[in-house]
mmCIF file with all atom_site columns, C-alpha atoms in Angstrom:
data_model
loop_
_atom_site.group_PDB
_atom_site.id
_atom_site.type_symbol
_atom_site.label_atom_id
_atom_site.label_alt_id
_atom_site.label_comp_id
_atom_site.label_asym_id
_atom_site.label_entity_id
_atom_site.label_seq_id
_atom_site.pdbx_PDB_ins_code
_atom_site.Cartn_x
_atom_site.Cartn_y
_atom_site.Cartn_z
_atom_site.occupancy
_atom_site.B_iso_or_equiv
_atom_site.pdbx_formal_charge
_atom_site.auth_seq_id
_atom_site.auth_comp_id
_atom_site.auth_asym_id
_atom_site.auth_atom_id
_atom_site.pdbx_PDB_model_num
ATOM 1   C CA . MET U 1 1   ? 0.000   0.000  0.000   1.00 0.00 ? 1   MET U CA 1
ATOM 2   C CA . TYR U 1 2   ? 1.050   3.609  -0.369  1.00 0.00 ? 2   TYR U CA 1
ATOM 3   C CA . THR U 1 3   ? 0.619   6.841  1.571   1.00 0.00 ? 3   THR U CA 1
ATOM 4   C CA . ILE U 1 4   ? -1.485  9.881  0.712   1.00 0.00 ? 4   ILE U CA 1
ATOM 5   C CA . GLU U 1 5   ? 1.752   11.827 0.222   1.00 0.00 ? 5   GLU U CA 1
ATOM 6   C CA . GLU U 1 6   ? 2.962   9.303  -2.374  1.00 0.00 ? 6   GLU U CA 1
ATOM 7   C CA . PHE U 1 7   ? -0.409  9.492  -4.122  1.00 0.00 ? 7   PHE U CA 1
ATOM 8   C CA . ASP U 1 8   ? -0.350  13.310 -4.189  1.00 0.00 ? 8   ASP U CA 1
ATOM 9   C CA . LYS U 1 9   ? 3.256   13.409 -5.348  1.00 0.00 ? 9   LYS U CA 1
ATOM 10  C CA . LEU U 1 10  ? 2.585   11.078 -8.302  1.00 0.00 ? 10  LEU U CA 1
ATOM 11  C CA . LYS U 1 11  ? -0.701  12.832 -9.088  1.00 0.00 ? 11  LYS U CA 1
ATOM 12  C CA . THR U 1 12  ? 1.188   16.142 -9.317  1.00 0.00 ? 12  THR U CA 1
ATOM 13  C CA . LYS U 1 13  ? 3.817   14.610 -11.628 1.00 0.00 ? 13  LYS U CA 1
ATOM 14  C CA . VAL U 1 14  ? 1.128   13.117 -13.886 1.00 0.00 ? 14  VAL U CA 1
ATOM 15  C CA . LEU U 1 15  ? -0.834  16.383 -13.926 1.00 0.00 ? 15  LEU U CA 1
ATOM 16  C CA . LYS U 1 16  ? 2.268   18.334 -14.982 1.00 0.00 ? 16  LYS U CA 1
ATOM 17  C CA . TYR U 1 17  ? 2.811   15.795 -17.756 1.00 0.00 ? 17  TYR U CA 1
ATOM 18  C CA . ILE U 1 18  ? -0.746  16.026 -19.077 1.00 0.00 ? 18  ILE U CA 1
ATOM 19  C CA . MET U 1 19  ? -1.067  19.791 -18.667 1.00 0.00 ? 19  MET U CA 1
ATOM 20  C CA . TYR U 1 20  ? 1.942   20.374 -20.885 1.00 0.00 ? 20  TYR U CA 1
ATOM 21  C CA . LYS U 1 21  ? 0.204   18.433 -23.671 1.00 0.00 ? 21  LYS U CA 1
ATOM 22  C CA . LYS U 1 22  ? -2.936  16.295 -23.609 1.00 0.00 ? 22  LYS U CA 1
ATOM 23  C CA . ARG U 1 23  ? -2.029  12.623 -23.275 1.00 0.00 ? 23  ARG U CA 1
ATOM 24  C CA . THR U 1 24  ? -3.751  9.284  -23.586 1.00 0.00 ? 24  THR U CA 1
ATOM 25  C CA . GLU U 1 25  ? -4.033  6.865  -20.697 1.00 0.00 ? 25  GLU U CA 1
ATOM 26  C CA . ASN U 1 26  ? -1.552  4.582  -22.422 1.00 0.00 ? 26  ASN U CA 1
ATOM 27  C CA . GLU U 1 27  ? 1.016   7.385  -22.862 1.00 0.00 ? 27  GLU U CA 1
ATOM 28  C CA . ILE U 1 28  ? 0.784   8.106  -19.128 1.00 0.00 ? 28  ILE U CA 1
ATOM 29  C CA . LYS U 1 29  ? 1.256   4.433  -18.272 1.00 0.00 ? 29  LYS U CA 1
ATOM 30  C CA . ARG U 1 30  ? 4.334   4.245  -20.503 1.00 0.00 ? 30  ARG U CA 1
ATOM 31  C CA . LYS U 1 31  ? 5.855   7.447  -19.123 1.00 0.00 ? 31  LYS U CA 1
ATOM 32  C CA . PHE U 1 32  ? 5.368   6.408  -15.488 1.00 0.00 ? 32  PHE U CA 1
ATOM 33  C CA . SER U 1 33  ? 5.980   2.671  -15.909 1.00 0.00 ? 33  SER U CA 1
ATOM 34  C CA . GLU U 1 34  ? 8.719   2.774  -13.252 1.00 0.00 ? 34  GLU U CA 1
ATOM 35  C CA . GLU U 1 35  ? 6.203   3.873  -10.595 1.00 0.00 ? 35  GLU U CA 1
ATOM 36  C CA . ASP U 1 36  ? 4.303   1.491  -8.340  1.00 0.00 ? 36  ASP U CA 1
ATOM 37  C CA . TYR U 1 37  ? 1.675   -0.118 -10.582 1.00 0.00 ? 37  TYR U CA 1
ATOM 38  C CA . GLU U 1 38  ? -1.189  0.018  -8.087  1.00 0.00 ? 38  GLU U CA 1
ATOM 39  C CA . LEU U 1 39  ? -0.429  3.632  -7.169  1.00 0.00 ? 39  LEU U CA 1
ATOM 40  C CA . LEU U 1 40  ? -0.275  4.663  -10.842 1.00 0.00 ? 40  LEU U CA 1
ATOM 41  C CA . GLU U 1 41  ? -3.566  2.884  -11.611 1.00 0.00 ? 41  GLU U CA 1
ATOM 42  C CA . ASP U 1 42  ? -5.263  4.681  -8.710  1.00 0.00 ? 42  ASP U CA 1
ATOM 43  C CA . VAL U 1 43  ? -3.885  8.074  -9.790  1.00 0.00 ? 43  VAL U CA 1
ATOM 44  C CA . ILE U 1 44  ? -5.063  7.473  -13.371 1.00 0.00 ? 44  ILE U CA 1
ATOM 45  C CA . GLU U 1 45  ? -8.492  6.346  -12.162 1.00 0.00 ? 45  GLU U CA 1
ATOM 46  C CA . HIS U 1 46  ? -8.787  9.454  -9.992  1.00 0.00 ? 46  HIS U CA 1
ATOM 47  C CA . LEU U 1 47  ? -7.780  11.746 -12.858 1.00 0.00 ? 47  LEU U CA 1
ATOM 48  C CA . LYS U 1 48  ? -10.253 10.009 -15.169 1.00 0.00 ? 48  LYS U CA 1
ATOM 49  C CA . GLU U 1 49  ? -13.051 10.558 -12.647 1.00 0.00 ? 49  GLU U CA 1
ATOM 50  C CA . ILE U 1 50  ? -12.353 14.289 -12.462 1.00 0.00 ? 50  ILE U CA 1
ATOM 51  C CA . GLY U 1 51  ? -12.005 14.604 -16.245 1.00 0.00 ? 51  GLY U CA 1
ATOM 52  C CA . TYR U 1 52  ? -8.281  15.148 -16.750 1.00 0.00 ? 52  TYR U CA 1
ATOM 53  C CA . ILE U 1 53  ? -7.812  11.888 -18.648 1.00 0.00 ? 53  ILE U CA 1
ATOM 54  C CA . ASP U 1 54  ? -10.422 11.010 -21.254 1.00 0.00 ? 54  ASP U CA 1
ATOM 55  C CA . ASP U 1 55  ? -9.387  9.002  -24.301 1.00 0.00 ? 55  ASP U CA 1
ATOM 56  C CA . LYS U 1 56  ? -12.705 9.636  -26.079 1.00 0.00 ? 56  LYS U CA 1
ATOM 57  C CA . LYS U 1 57  ? -12.225 13.401 -25.848 1.00 0.00 ? 57  LYS U CA 1
ATOM 58  C CA . TYR U 1 58  ? -8.606  12.903 -26.872 1.00 0.00 ? 58  TYR U CA 1
ATOM 59  C CA . VAL U 1 59  ? -9.799  11.188 -30.078 1.00 0.00 ? 59  VAL U CA 1
ATOM 60  C CA . GLU U 1 60  ? -12.109 14.133 -30.859 1.00 0.00 ? 60  GLU U CA 1
ATOM 61  C CA . ARG U 1 61  ? -9.395  16.737 -30.267 1.00 0.00 ? 61  ARG U CA 1
ATOM 62  C CA . ALA U 1 62  ? -6.685  14.796 -32.087 1.00 0.00 ? 62  ALA U CA 1
ATOM 63  C CA . ILE U 1 63  ? -8.821  14.205 -35.179 1.00 0.00 ? 63  ILE U CA 1
ATOM 64  C CA . ALA U 1 64  ? -9.849  17.873 -35.206 1.00 0.00 ? 64  ALA U CA 1
ATOM 65  C CA . GLU U 1 65  ? -6.158  18.866 -35.091 1.00 0.00 ? 65  GLU U CA 1
ATOM 66  C CA . PHE U 1 66  ? -5.037  16.312 -37.684 1.00 0.00 ? 66  PHE U CA 1
ATOM 67  C CA . THR U 1 67  ? -7.784  17.299 -40.116 1.00 0.00 ? 67  THR U CA 1
ATOM 68  C CA . LYS U 1 68  ? -6.939  21.008 -39.842 1.00 0.00 ? 68  LYS U CA 1
ATOM 69  C CA . LEU U 1 69  ? -3.207  20.563 -40.304 1.00 0.00 ? 69  LEU U CA 1
ATOM 70  C CA . ASN U 1 70  ? -2.719  17.552 -42.569 1.00 0.00 ? 70  ASN U CA 1
ATOM 71  C CA . ASN U 1 71  ? -3.976  15.715 -45.618 1.00 0.00 ? 71  ASN U CA 1
ATOM 72  C CA . LEU U 1 72  ? -4.537  12.211 -44.284 1.00 0.00 ? 72  LEU U CA 1
ATOM 73  C CA . SER U 1 73  ? -6.703  9.240  -45.163 1.00 0.00 ? 73  SER U CA 1
ATOM 74  C CA . ILE U 1 74  ? -9.154  7.904  -42.586 1.00 0.00 ? 74  ILE U CA 1
ATOM 75  C CA . LYS U 1 75  ? -6.850  4.891  -42.286 1.00 0.00 ? 75  LYS U CA 1
ATOM 76  C CA . GLU U 1 76  ? -3.894  7.171  -41.447 1.00 0.00 ? 76  GLU U CA 1
ATOM 77  C CA . LEU U 1 77  ? -5.961  9.011  -38.822 1.00 0.00 ? 77  LEU U CA 1
ATOM 78  C CA . LYS U 1 78  ? -6.845  5.668  -37.287 1.00 0.00 ? 78  LYS U CA 1
ATOM 79  C CA . TYR U 1 79  ? -3.212  4.521  -37.314 1.00 0.00 ? 79  TYR U CA 1
ATOM 80  C CA . LYS U 1 80  ? -1.970  7.739  -35.660 1.00 0.00 ? 80  LYS U CA 1
ATOM 81  C CA . LEU U 1 81  ? -4.494  7.320  -32.850 1.00 0.00 ? 81  LEU U CA 1
ATOM 82  C CA . GLN U 1 82  ? -3.701  3.633  -32.400 1.00 0.00 ? 82  GLN U CA 1
ATOM 83  C CA . SER U 1 83  ? -0.019  4.514  -32.092 1.00 0.00 ? 83  SER U CA 1
ATOM 84  C CA . LYS U 1 84  ? -0.977  6.659  -29.077 1.00 0.00 ? 84  LYS U CA 1
ATOM 85  C CA . GLY U 1 85  ? -2.396  3.519  -27.467 1.00 0.00 ? 85  GLY U CA 1
ATOM 86  C CA . ILE U 1 86  ? -6.044  4.456  -27.799 1.00 0.00 ? 86  ILE U CA 1
ATOM 87  C CA . ASP U 1 87  ? -8.526  1.599  -27.695 1.00 0.00 ? 87  ASP U CA 1
ATOM 88  C CA . LEU U 1 88  ? -9.626  0.685  -31.220 1.00 0.00 ? 88  LEU U CA 1
ATOM 89  C CA . ASN U 1 89  ? -13.278 0.730  -30.128 1.00 0.00 ? 89  ASN U CA 1
ATOM 90  C CA . ASN U 1 90  ? -13.016 4.416  -29.147 1.00 0.00 ? 90  ASN U CA 1
ATOM 91  C CA . ILE U 1 91  ? -11.488 5.225  -32.536 1.00 0.00 ? 91  ILE U CA 1
ATOM 92  C CA . ASP U 1 92  ? -14.037 3.190  -34.490 1.00 0.00 ? 92  ASP U CA 1
ATOM 93  C CA . ASP U 1 93  ? -16.946 4.695  -32.542 1.00 0.00 ? 93  ASP U CA 1
ATOM 94  C CA . TYR U 1 94  ? -15.778 8.208  -33.378 1.00 0.00 ? 94  TYR U CA 1
ATOM 95  C CA . ILE U 1 95  ? -15.187 7.374  -37.052 1.00 0.00 ? 95  ILE U CA 1
ATOM 96  C CA . TYR U 1 96  ? -18.582 5.691  -37.323 1.00 0.00 ? 96  TYR U CA 1
ATOM 97  C CA . SER U 1 97  ? -20.434 8.612  -35.733 1.00 0.00 ? 97  SER U CA 1
ATOM 98  C CA . HIS U 1 98  ? -18.599 11.167 -37.938 1.00 0.00 ? 98  HIS U CA 1
ATOM 99  C CA . GLN U 1 99  ? -18.444 9.071  -41.073 1.00 0.00 ? 99  GLN U CA 1
ATOM 100 C CA . GLU U 1 100 ? -19.885 11.592 -43.547 1.00 0.00 ? 100 GLU U CA 1
ATOM 101 C CA . GLU U 1 101 ? -17.641 14.476 -42.512 1.00 0.00 ? 101 GLU U CA 1
ATOM 102 C CA . LEU U 1 102 ? -14.556 12.222 -42.399 1.00 0.00 ? 102 LEU U CA 1
ATOM 103 C CA . GLU U 1 103 ? -15.310 10.823 -45.863 1.00 0.00 ? 103 GLU U CA 1
ATOM 104 C CA . GLU U 1 104 ? -15.687 14.388 -47.150 1.00 0.00 ? 104 GLU U CA 1
ATOM 105 C CA . TYR U 1 105 ? -12.393 15.288 -45.473 1.00 0.00 ? 105 TYR U CA 1
ATOM 106 C CA . GLU U 1 106 ? -10.688 12.261 -47.066 1.00 0.00 ? 106 GLU U CA 1
ATOM 107 C CA . ILE U 1 107 ? -11.930 13.256 -50.540 1.00 0.00 ? 107 ILE U CA 1
ATOM 108 C CA . ASN U 1 108 ? -10.648 16.816 -50.032 1.00 0.00 ? 108 ASN U CA 1
ATOM 109 C CA . SER U 1 109 ? -7.318  15.505 -48.733 1.00 0.00 ? 109 SER U CA 1
ATOM 110 C CA . ALA U 1 110 ? -6.920  13.256 -51.774 1.00 0.00 ? 110 ALA U CA 1
ATOM 111 C CA . ARG U 1 111 ? -7.844  16.231 -53.996 1.00 0.00 ? 111 ARG U CA 1
ATOM 112 C CA . ASN U 1 112 ? -5.223  18.433 -52.308 1.00 0.00 ? 112 ASN U CA 1
ATOM 113 C CA . ILE U 1 113 ? -2.529  15.784 -52.752 1.00 0.00 ? 113 ILE U CA 1
ATOM 114 C CA . ILE U 1 114 ? -3.460  15.221 -56.412 1.00 0.00 ? 114 ILE U CA 1
ATOM 115 C CA . ILE U 1 115 ? -3.337  18.953 -57.152 1.00 0.00 ? 115 ILE U CA 1
ATOM 116 C CA . LYS U 1 116 ? -0.014  19.303 -55.349 1.00 0.00 ? 116 LYS U CA 1
ATOM 117 C CA . LYS U 1 117 ? 1.641   16.319 -57.054 1.00 0.00 ? 117 LYS U CA 1
ATOM 118 C CA . GLN U 1 118 ? -0.087  16.223 -60.459 1.00 0.00 ? 118 GLN U CA 1
ATOM 119 C CA . ASN U 1 119 ? 2.795   17.952 -62.262 1.00 0.00 ? 119 ASN U CA 1
ATOM 120 C CA . ASN U 1 120 ? 5.341   15.449 -60.945 1.00 0.00 ? 120 ASN U CA 1
ATOM 121 C CA . LEU U 1 121 ? 3.410   12.161 -61.239 1.00 0.00 ? 121 LEU U CA 1
ATOM 122 C CA . GLU U 1 122 ? 1.184   10.572 -63.847 1.00 0.00 ? 122 GLU U CA 1
ATOM 123 C CA . GLU U 1 123 ? -2.412  9.846  -62.841 1.00 0.00 ? 123 GLU U CA 1
ATOM 124 C CA . GLN U 1 124 ? -1.828  6.103  -62.358 1.00 0.00 ? 124 GLN U CA 1
ATOM 125 C CA . SER U 1 125 ? 1.187   6.750  -60.113 1.00 0.00 ? 125 SER U CA 1
ATOM 126 C CA . LEU U 1 126 ? -0.815  9.281  -58.130 1.00 0.00 ? 126 LEU U CA 1
ATOM 127 C CA . ILE U 1 127 ? -3.614  6.769  -57.624 1.00 0.00 ? 127 ILE U CA 1
ATOM 128 C CA . GLN U 1 128 ? -1.116  4.131  -56.464 1.00 0.00 ? 128 GLN U CA 1
ATOM 129 C CA . TYR U 1 129 ? 0.476   6.652  -54.105 1.00 0.00 ? 129 TYR U CA 1
ATOM 130 C CA . LEU U 1 130 ? -2.894  7.487  -52.539 1.00 0.00 ? 130 LEU U CA 1
ATOM 131 C CA . ILE U 1 131 ? -3.860  3.816  -52.221 1.00 0.00 ? 131 ILE U CA 1
ATOM 132 C CA . LYS U 1 132 ? -0.564  3.157  -50.388 1.00 0.00 ? 132 LYS U CA 1
ATOM 133 C CA . LYS U 1 133 ? -1.419  6.007  -48.010 1.00 0.00 ? 133 LYS U CA 1
ATOM 134 C CA . GLY U 1 134 ? -4.708  4.257  -47.183 1.00 0.00 ? 134 GLY U CA 1
ATOM 135 C CA . TYR U 1 135 ? -7.162  6.288  -49.257 1.00 0.00 ? 135 TYR U CA 1
ATOM 136 C CA . ARG U 1 136 ? -10.251 4.413  -50.337 1.00 0.00 ? 136 ARG U CA 1
ATOM 137 C CA . SER U 1 137 ? -10.677 4.043  -54.086 1.00 0.00 ? 137 SER U CA 1
ATOM 138 C CA . ASP U 1 138 ? -14.086 5.833  -53.976 1.00 0.00 ? 138 ASP U CA 1
ATOM 139 C CA . SER U 1 139 ? -12.451 8.840  -52.302 1.00 0.00 ? 139 SER U CA 1
ATOM 140 C CA . ILE U 1 140 ? -9.711  8.921  -54.934 1.00 0.00 ? 140 ILE U CA 1
ATOM 141 C CA . LYS U 1 141 ? -12.238 8.624  -57.772 1.00 0.00 ? 141 LYS U CA 1
ATOM 142 C CA . GLN U 1 142 ? -14.407 11.370 -56.260 1.00 0.00 ? 142 GLN U CA 1
ATOM 143 C CA . ALA U 1 143 ? -11.376 13.648 -55.803 1.00 0.00 ? 143 ALA U CA 1
ATOM 144 C CA . ILE U 1 144 ? -10.373 13.162 -59.457 1.00 0.00 ? 144 ILE U CA 1
ATOM 145 C CA . GLU U 1 145 ? -13.947 13.888 -60.576 1.00 0.00 ? 145 GLU U CA 1
ATOM 146 C CA . ASN U 1 146 ? -14.037 17.048 -58.432 1.00 0.00 ? 146 ASN U CA 1
ATOM 147 C CA . ILE U 1 147 ? -10.812 18.277 -60.028 1.00 0.00 ? 147 ILE U CA 1
ATOM 148 C CA . SER U 1 148 ? -12.041 17.645 -63.573 1.00 0.00 ? 148 SER U CA 1
ATOM 149 C CA . ASN U 1 149 ? -15.350 19.371 -62.806 1.00 0.00 ? 149 ASN U CA 1
ATOM 150 C CA . GLU U 1 150 ? -13.421 22.410 -61.532 1.00 0.00 ? 150 GLU U CA 1
ATOM 151 C CA . LYS U 1 151 ? -11.481 22.590 -64.808 1.00 0.00 ? 151 LYS U CA 1
ATOM 152 C CA . ASP U 1 152 ? -14.659 22.580 -66.928 1.00 0.00 ? 152 ASP U CA 1
#
């Protein structure tokens, strides 16, 4: 067992870590893996109860950031979140409930990449590039159609 002082000391360390930048539960566990397991679990549970650690909100914020700053496929978004140790169910739930807007985002991302790279790569190479990055073929096709409609 541990003392209240030990609990408060670790809670303060974890809070400093997550206040600097929002973190997932898994990132916290990795960072503080040297600490007493039971103590760390209790600190995390406490911080979850008072709203400082929430992987579902993390998914929302992270996807909002990624979609503003990058051109990514839905698959790449999913991979980035999984690499943070977020439960796949949380990711899939978010993607499912925001499917239309994420599909629209993916089409626009593919469009942006095509426009940016169309002078350097032939269409077939561009399509292969996008497929390797995880874009769905419908998104790629839609992006190409959007570009040709803009030219008309």
